[in-house]
PDB file of C-alpha atoms in Angstrom:
ATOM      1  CA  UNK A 214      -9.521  34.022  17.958  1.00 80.00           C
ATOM      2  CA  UNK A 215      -8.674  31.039  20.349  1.00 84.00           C
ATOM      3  CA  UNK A 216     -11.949  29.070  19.127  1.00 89.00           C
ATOM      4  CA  UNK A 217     -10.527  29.762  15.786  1.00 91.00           C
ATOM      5  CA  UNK A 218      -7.120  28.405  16.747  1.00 89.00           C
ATOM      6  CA  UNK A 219      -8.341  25.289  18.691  1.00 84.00           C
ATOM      7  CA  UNK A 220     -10.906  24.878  15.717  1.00 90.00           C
ATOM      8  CA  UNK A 221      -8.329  24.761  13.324  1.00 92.00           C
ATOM      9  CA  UNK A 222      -6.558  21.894  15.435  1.00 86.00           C
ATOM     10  CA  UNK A 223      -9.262  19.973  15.960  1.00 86.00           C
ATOM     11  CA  UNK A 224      -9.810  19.187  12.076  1.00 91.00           C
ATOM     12  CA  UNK A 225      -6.126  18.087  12.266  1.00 89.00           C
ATOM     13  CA  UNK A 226      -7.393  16.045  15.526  1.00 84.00           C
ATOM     14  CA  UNK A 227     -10.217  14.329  12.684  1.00 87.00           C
ATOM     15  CA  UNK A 228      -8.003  13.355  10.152  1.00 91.00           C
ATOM     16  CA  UNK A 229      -5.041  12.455  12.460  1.00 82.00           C
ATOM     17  CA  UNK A 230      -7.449  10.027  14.137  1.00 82.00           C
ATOM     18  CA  UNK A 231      -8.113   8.099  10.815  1.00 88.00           C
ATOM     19  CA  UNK A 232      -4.938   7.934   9.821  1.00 87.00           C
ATOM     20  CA  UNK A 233      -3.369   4.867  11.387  1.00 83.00           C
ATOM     21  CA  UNK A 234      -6.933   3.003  11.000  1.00 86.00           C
ATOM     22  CA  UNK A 235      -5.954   2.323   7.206  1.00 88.00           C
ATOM     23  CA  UNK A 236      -3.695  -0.821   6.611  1.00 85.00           C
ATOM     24  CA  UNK A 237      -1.692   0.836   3.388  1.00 88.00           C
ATOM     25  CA  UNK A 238       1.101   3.097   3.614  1.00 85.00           C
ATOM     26  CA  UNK A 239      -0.439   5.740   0.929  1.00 87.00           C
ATOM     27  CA  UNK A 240      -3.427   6.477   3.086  1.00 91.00           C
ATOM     28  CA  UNK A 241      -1.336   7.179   6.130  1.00 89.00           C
ATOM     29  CA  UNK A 242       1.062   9.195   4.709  1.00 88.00           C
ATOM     30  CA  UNK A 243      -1.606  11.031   3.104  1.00 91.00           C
ATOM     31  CA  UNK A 244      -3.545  11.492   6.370  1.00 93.00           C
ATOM     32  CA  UNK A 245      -1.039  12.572   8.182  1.00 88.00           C
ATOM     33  CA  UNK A 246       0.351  15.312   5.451  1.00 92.00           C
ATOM     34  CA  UNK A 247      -3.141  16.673   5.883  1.00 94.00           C
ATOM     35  CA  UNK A 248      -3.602  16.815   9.267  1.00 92.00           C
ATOM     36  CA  UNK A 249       0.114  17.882   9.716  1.00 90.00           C
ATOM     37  CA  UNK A 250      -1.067  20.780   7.229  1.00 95.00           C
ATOM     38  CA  UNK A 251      -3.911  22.057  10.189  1.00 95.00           C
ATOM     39  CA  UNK A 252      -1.491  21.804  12.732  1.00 90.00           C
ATOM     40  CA  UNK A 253       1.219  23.865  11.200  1.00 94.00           C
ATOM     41  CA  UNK A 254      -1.614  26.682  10.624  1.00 95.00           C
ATOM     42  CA  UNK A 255      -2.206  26.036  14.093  1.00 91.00           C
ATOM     43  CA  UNK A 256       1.363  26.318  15.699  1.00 89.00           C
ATOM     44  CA  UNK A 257       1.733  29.446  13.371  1.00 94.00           C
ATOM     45  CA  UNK A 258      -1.339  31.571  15.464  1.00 94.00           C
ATOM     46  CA  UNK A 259       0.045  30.049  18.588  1.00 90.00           C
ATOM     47  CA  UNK A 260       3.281  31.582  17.937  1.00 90.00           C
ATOM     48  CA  UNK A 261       4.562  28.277  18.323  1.00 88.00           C
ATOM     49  CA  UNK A 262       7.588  28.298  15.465  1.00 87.00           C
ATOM     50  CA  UNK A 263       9.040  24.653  15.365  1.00 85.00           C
ATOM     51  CA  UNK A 264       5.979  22.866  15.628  1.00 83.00           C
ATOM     52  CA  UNK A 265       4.879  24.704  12.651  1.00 91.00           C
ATOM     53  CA  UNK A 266       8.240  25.058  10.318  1.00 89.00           C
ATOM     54  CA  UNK A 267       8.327  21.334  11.345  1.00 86.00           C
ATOM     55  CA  UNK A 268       4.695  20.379  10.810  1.00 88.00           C
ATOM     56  CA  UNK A 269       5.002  22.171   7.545  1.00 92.00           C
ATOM     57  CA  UNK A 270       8.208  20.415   6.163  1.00 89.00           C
ATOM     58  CA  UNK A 271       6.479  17.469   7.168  1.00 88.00           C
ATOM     59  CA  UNK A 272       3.795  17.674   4.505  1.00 93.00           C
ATOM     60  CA  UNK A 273       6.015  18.134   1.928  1.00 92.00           C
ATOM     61  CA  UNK A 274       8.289  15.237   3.362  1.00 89.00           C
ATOM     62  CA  UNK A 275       5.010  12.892   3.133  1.00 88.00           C
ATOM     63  CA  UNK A 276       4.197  14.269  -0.576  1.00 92.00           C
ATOM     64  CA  UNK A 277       7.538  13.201  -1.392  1.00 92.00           C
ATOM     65  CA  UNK A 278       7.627   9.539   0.639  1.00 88.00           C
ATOM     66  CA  UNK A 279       4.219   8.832  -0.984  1.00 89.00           C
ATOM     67  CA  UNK A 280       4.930   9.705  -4.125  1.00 91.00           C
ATOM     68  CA  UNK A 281       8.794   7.553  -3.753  1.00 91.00           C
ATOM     69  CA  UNK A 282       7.045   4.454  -1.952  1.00 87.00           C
ATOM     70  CA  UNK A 283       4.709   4.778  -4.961  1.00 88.00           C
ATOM     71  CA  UNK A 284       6.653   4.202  -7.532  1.00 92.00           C
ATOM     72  CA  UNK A 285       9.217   1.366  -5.262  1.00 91.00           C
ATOM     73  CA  UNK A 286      12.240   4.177  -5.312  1.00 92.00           C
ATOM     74  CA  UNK A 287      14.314   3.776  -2.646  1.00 92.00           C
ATOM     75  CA  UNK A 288      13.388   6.825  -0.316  1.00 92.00           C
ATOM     76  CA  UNK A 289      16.856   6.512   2.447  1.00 93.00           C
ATOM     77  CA  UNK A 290      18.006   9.661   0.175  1.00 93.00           C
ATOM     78  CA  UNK A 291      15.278  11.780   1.550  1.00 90.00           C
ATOM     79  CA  UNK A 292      15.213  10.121   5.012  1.00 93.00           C
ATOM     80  CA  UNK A 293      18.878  11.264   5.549  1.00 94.00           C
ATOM     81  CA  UNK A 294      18.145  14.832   3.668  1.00 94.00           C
ATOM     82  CA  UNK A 295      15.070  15.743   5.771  1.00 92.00           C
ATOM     83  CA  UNK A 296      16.496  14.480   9.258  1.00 93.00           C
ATOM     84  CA  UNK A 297      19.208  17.134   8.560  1.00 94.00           C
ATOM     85  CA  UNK A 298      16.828  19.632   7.408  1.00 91.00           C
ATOM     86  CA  UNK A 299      14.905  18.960  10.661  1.00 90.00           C
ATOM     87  CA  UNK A 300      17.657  18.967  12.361  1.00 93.00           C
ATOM     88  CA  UNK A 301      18.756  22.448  10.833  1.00 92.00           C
ATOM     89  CA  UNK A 302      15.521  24.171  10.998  1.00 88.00           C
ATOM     90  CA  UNK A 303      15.141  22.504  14.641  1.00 86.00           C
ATOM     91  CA  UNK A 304      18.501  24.628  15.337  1.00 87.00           C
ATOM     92  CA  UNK A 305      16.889  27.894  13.550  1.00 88.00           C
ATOM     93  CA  UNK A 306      13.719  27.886  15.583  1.00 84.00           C
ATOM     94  CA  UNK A 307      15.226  26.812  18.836  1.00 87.00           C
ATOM     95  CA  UNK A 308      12.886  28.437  21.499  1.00 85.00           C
ATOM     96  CA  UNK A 309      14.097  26.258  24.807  1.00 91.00           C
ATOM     97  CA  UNK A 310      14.129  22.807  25.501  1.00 92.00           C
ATOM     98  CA  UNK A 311      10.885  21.980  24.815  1.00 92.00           C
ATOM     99  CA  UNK A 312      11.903  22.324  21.113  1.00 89.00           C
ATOM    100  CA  UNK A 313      13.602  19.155  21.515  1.00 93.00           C
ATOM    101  CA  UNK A 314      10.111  17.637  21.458  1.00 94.00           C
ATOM    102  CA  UNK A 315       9.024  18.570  18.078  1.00 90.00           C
ATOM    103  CA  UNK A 316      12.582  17.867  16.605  1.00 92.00           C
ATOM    104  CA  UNK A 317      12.167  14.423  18.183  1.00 95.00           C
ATOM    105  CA  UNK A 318       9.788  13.459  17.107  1.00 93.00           C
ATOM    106  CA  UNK A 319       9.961  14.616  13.326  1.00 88.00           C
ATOM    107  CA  UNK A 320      13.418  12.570  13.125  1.00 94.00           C
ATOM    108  CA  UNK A 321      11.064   9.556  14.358  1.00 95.00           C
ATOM    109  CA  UNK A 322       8.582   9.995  11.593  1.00 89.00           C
ATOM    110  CA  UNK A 323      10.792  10.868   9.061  1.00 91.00           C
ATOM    111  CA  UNK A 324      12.178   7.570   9.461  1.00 92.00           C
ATOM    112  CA  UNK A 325       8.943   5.909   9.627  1.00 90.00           C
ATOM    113  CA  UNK A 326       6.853   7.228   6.969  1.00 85.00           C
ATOM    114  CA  UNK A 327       9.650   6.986   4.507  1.00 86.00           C
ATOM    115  CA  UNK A 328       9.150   3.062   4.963  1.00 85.00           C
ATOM    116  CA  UNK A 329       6.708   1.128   3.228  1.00 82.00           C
ATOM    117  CA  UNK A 330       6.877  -1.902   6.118  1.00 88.00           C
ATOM    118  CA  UNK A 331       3.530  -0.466   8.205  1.00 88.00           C
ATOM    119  CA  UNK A 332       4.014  -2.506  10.933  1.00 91.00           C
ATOM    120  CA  UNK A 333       7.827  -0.494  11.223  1.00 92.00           C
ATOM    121  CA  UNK A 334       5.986   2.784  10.014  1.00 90.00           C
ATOM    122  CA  UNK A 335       3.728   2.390  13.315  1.00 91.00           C
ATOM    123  CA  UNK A 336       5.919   1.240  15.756  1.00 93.00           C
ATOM    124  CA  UNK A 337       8.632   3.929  15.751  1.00 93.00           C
ATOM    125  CA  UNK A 338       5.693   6.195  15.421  1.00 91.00           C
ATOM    126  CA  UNK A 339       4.596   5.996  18.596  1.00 93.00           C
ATOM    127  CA  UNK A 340       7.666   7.726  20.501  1.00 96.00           C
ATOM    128  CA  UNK A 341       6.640  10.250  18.256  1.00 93.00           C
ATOM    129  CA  UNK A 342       3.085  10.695  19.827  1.00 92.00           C
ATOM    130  CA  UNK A 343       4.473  11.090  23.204  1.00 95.00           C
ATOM    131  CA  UNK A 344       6.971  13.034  22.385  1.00 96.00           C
ATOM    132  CA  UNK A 345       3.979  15.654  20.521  1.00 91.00           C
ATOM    133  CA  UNK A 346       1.660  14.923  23.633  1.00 95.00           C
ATOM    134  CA  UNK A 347       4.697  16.941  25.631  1.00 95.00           C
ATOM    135  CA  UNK A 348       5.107  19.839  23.425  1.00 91.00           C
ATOM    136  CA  UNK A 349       1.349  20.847  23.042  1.00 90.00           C
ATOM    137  CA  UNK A 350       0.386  20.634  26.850  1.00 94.00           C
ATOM    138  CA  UNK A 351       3.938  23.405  26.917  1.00 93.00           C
ATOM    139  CA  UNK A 352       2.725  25.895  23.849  1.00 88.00           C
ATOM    140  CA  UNK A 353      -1.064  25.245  24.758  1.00 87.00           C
ATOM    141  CA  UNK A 354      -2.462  23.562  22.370  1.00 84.00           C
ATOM    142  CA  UNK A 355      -5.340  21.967  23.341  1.00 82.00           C
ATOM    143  CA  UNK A 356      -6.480  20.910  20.208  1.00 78.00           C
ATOM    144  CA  UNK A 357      -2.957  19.044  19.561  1.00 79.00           C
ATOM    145  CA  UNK A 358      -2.900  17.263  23.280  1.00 90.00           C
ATOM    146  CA  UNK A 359      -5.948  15.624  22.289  1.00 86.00           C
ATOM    147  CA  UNK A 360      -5.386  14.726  19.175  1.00 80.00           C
ATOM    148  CA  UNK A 361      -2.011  13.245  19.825  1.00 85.00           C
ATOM    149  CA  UNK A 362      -3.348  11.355  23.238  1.00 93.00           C
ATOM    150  CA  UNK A 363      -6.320   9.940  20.889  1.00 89.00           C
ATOM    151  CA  UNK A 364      -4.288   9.568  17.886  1.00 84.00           C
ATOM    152  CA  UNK A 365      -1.718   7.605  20.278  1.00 93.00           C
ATOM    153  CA  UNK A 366      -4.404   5.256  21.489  1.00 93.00           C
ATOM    154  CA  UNK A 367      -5.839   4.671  17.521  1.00 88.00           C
ATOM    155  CA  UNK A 368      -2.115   3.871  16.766  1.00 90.00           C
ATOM    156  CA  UNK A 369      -1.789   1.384  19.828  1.00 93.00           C
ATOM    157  CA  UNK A 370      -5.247   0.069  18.320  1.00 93.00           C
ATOM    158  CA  UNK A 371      -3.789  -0.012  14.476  1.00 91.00           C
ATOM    159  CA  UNK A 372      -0.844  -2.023  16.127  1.00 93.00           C
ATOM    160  CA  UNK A 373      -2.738  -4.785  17.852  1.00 93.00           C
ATOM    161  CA  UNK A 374      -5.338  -5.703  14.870  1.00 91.00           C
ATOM    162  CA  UNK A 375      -2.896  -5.538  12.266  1.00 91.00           C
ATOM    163  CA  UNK A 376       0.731  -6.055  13.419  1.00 89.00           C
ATOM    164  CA  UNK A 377      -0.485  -8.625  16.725  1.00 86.00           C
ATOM    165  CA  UNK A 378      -4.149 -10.007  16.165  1.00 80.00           C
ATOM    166  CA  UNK A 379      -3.738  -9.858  11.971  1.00 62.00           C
ATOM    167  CA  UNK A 380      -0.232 -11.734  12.848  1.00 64.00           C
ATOM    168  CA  UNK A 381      -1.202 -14.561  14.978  1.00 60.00           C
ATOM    169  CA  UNK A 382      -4.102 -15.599  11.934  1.00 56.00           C
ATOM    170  CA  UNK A 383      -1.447 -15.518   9.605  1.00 53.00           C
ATOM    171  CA  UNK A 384       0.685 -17.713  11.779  1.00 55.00           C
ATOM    172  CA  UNK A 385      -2.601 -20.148  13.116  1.00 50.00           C
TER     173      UNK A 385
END
């Protein structure tokens, strides 16, 4: 059953990796509601609750900002209605301090994937990262500690060629 388990995290670990290596905000957000889909199945057989409530909101938060950023409709209404959601369902599944991590973290990219700057969308996401990299070394998920460690050097990576490098040609 734990192959199964890490398995399942490690496809979530794929798709996370791409993510921030595409330069539009629709193929993040989409990436991310995917892989956030594995991990929530993950957290959920780890017994891990507000990873996967939160990990599970989250896709339907990302449907929703994709779908908003889309269409150019302002998307601070659902920034401000999920962040209290999180913030509820944070309170619900309260299991200890290391809860705080997950809650974190999903107020951080709540924020940031509800903007359609990707330069902003990056940059507050990685707190985020760190703040995941924390929480799966606690519930043991090796799967997620890996893919949150790689996924925070691919967004470092996504930063530098197109926030720094794709920058400085613009400005040369």
């Amino acid at each position: 059953m734990n192959f199964l388990i890490q398995a399942i995290g490690f496809l979530g670990l794929a798709i996370s990796i791409i993510a921030f290596q595409f330069k539009q905000h629709k193929h993040i957000v989409l990436c991310k509601m995917s892989s956030e889909l594995f991990f929530s199945i993950q957290y959920i057989l780890l017994g891990a609750w507000t990873g996967a409530v939160l990990d599970f909101i989250s896709v339907i938060r990302n449907l929703l900002f994709y779908k908003l950023v889309k269409k150019n409709i302002s998307t601070t209404p659902v920034i401000i209605g999920f962040g209290l959601f999180v913030i509820a369902t944070g309170f619900f599944t309260f299991d200890g301090i290391i809860s705080l991590m997950p809650i974190g973290s999903k107020l951080l990219t709540t924020v940031s994937y509800g903007m359609k700057n990707e330069k902003w969308l990056r940059l507050i996401t990685l707190p985020s990262c760190i703040m995941w990299i924390i929480y799966n070394v606690v519930v043991g998920s090796m799967a997620g500690v890996l893919t949150d460690s790689i996924t925070l050097v691919s967004l470092l990576y996504a930063i530098y060629k197109f926030d720094f490098k794709g920058q400085k040609q613009v400005q040369g």
